Amino acid sequence: MSERTTPERDSAPDPAASLGDSIAAGWDERADELPPADWGKEKSSRRTGTVWLFALFTTVMAIAHAWFTDELTSQAFLAWATIFTAISFQALPFLVFGVALSAALVAFVPASAYQRFIPNKPGRAVPVAGISGALLPGCECASVPIAGSLIKRGVAPAAALTFLLAAPSINPIVMIATAVAFAGQPEMILARFVASLLASVVIGWVWVRFGKADWLRLPSRTHAPGASKWQVFRESMLHDMMHAGGYLVVGALAAATLNVMVPREWLLAVAEAPIISVLVLAGLAVLLSICSEADAFVAVSLTDFSPTAKLAFMVIGPIVDLKLIAMQAGVFGWRFVARFVPICLVVGLLSTFLIGGILF
């Protein structure tokens, strides 16, 4: 009897375990019916947090102005404040123009339109994008969001990056400003156009050959599927303005600080060295972050430097400067900037030496 009852006792189900198993049974197959992990939690709004952060920043600035206004009257600080304000306000209209145009491209221009004008093969699309940069007035602040929208619409990244470099370098406004600044020097106008276009196209081809997809953070979609065109335009413009505008301020702060800290005597000491002077003005263009529509007037004022050095100032500035680096990082990521900026510097300098050596 005991031999027969023992197995039955061992195999008898535990009431507590049986109840738990019956409750939990079947949930693995119905996982899609479970509530999300954040169910019942209050969702935070990034946009609301940004507004509060901006309000706090404005309050702190107002209090600091009331407390320290009498002490912030040194010439260095006034120069820093002037440069920061000038860079920010000089670039802001072009940034708004670029963001609006970028949002319009995303919202109103179908992807098929780009396929008609831009070749499918990246190698052929790069020079087409470079020439297209001569048609759109705007500075580097406008070109960054536009390049992001082109990539969103299916344009090859190499072609979009070529446009990003060529548009602020050889557009009509820039070339007219250069002609006014260097009146009577047509060789300087030609040198800027050829050197900038050559650098932009070569950089695009380098990206075609060596660029990798994981180096470039593609811009994310900022609107819900099925949204109206005007809703897409509004949301895209708000998204790009928040990102590019914030990085523009960061770049302007860095440029103003370095502008004040670099003594002019250092520049004059190297003006007579042929190669070093070119490198110095190229570095100065990166630090000053002057808008491409105005950099020719600064270059012509550097009378102690050679024409090739002035050309380097005008070629490097529109493709590499502090505010542009910051904006590129905001749109495409720092991994992209770490690889793209050195390529732009090397190719831009080589193009400057080549064209400067031929024309000057």
mmCIF file of C-alpha atoms in Angstrom, residues 170 175 188-200 311 315 351 355 359:
data_model
loop_
_atom_site.group_PDB
_atom_site.id
_atom_site.type_symbol
_atom_site.label_atom_id
_atom_site.label_comp_id
_atom_site.label_asym_id
_atom_site.label_seq_id
_atom_site.Cartn_x
_atom_site.Cartn_y
_atom_site.Cartn_z
ATOM 1 C CA ILE A 170 30.928 80.054 -54.152
ATOM 2 C CA MET A 175 31.413 86.041 -55.096
ATOM 3 C CA MET A 188 41.624 86.644 -56.484
ATOM 4 C CA ILE A 189 37.953 86.194 -57.427
ATOM 5 C CA LEU A 190 38.822 83.406 -59.856
ATOM 6 C CA ALA A 191 41.172 81.797 -57.352
ATOM 7 C CA ARG A 192 38.504 81.690 -54.651
ATOM 8 C CA PHE A 193 35.895 80.186 -56.953
ATOM 9 C CA VAL A 194 38.184 77.512 -58.411
ATOM 10 C CA ALA A 195 39.931 76.587 -55.149
ATOM 11 C CA SER A 196 36.671 76.360 -53.163
ATOM 12 C CA LEU A 197 34.850 74.339 -55.838
ATOM 13 C CA LEU A 198 37.844 72.032 -56.274
ATOM 14 C CA ALA A 199 38.110 71.429 -52.529
ATOM 15 C CA SER A 200 34.367 70.723 -52.199
ATOM 16 C CA LEU A 311 43.057 82.850 -50.264
ATOM 17 C CA VAL A 315 38.744 78.901 -48.658
ATOM 18 C CA SER A 351 43.645 73.233 -53.062
ATOM 19 C CA ILE A 355 45.512 77.330 -57.139
ATOM 20 C CA LEU A 359 47.446 82.156 -60.241
#
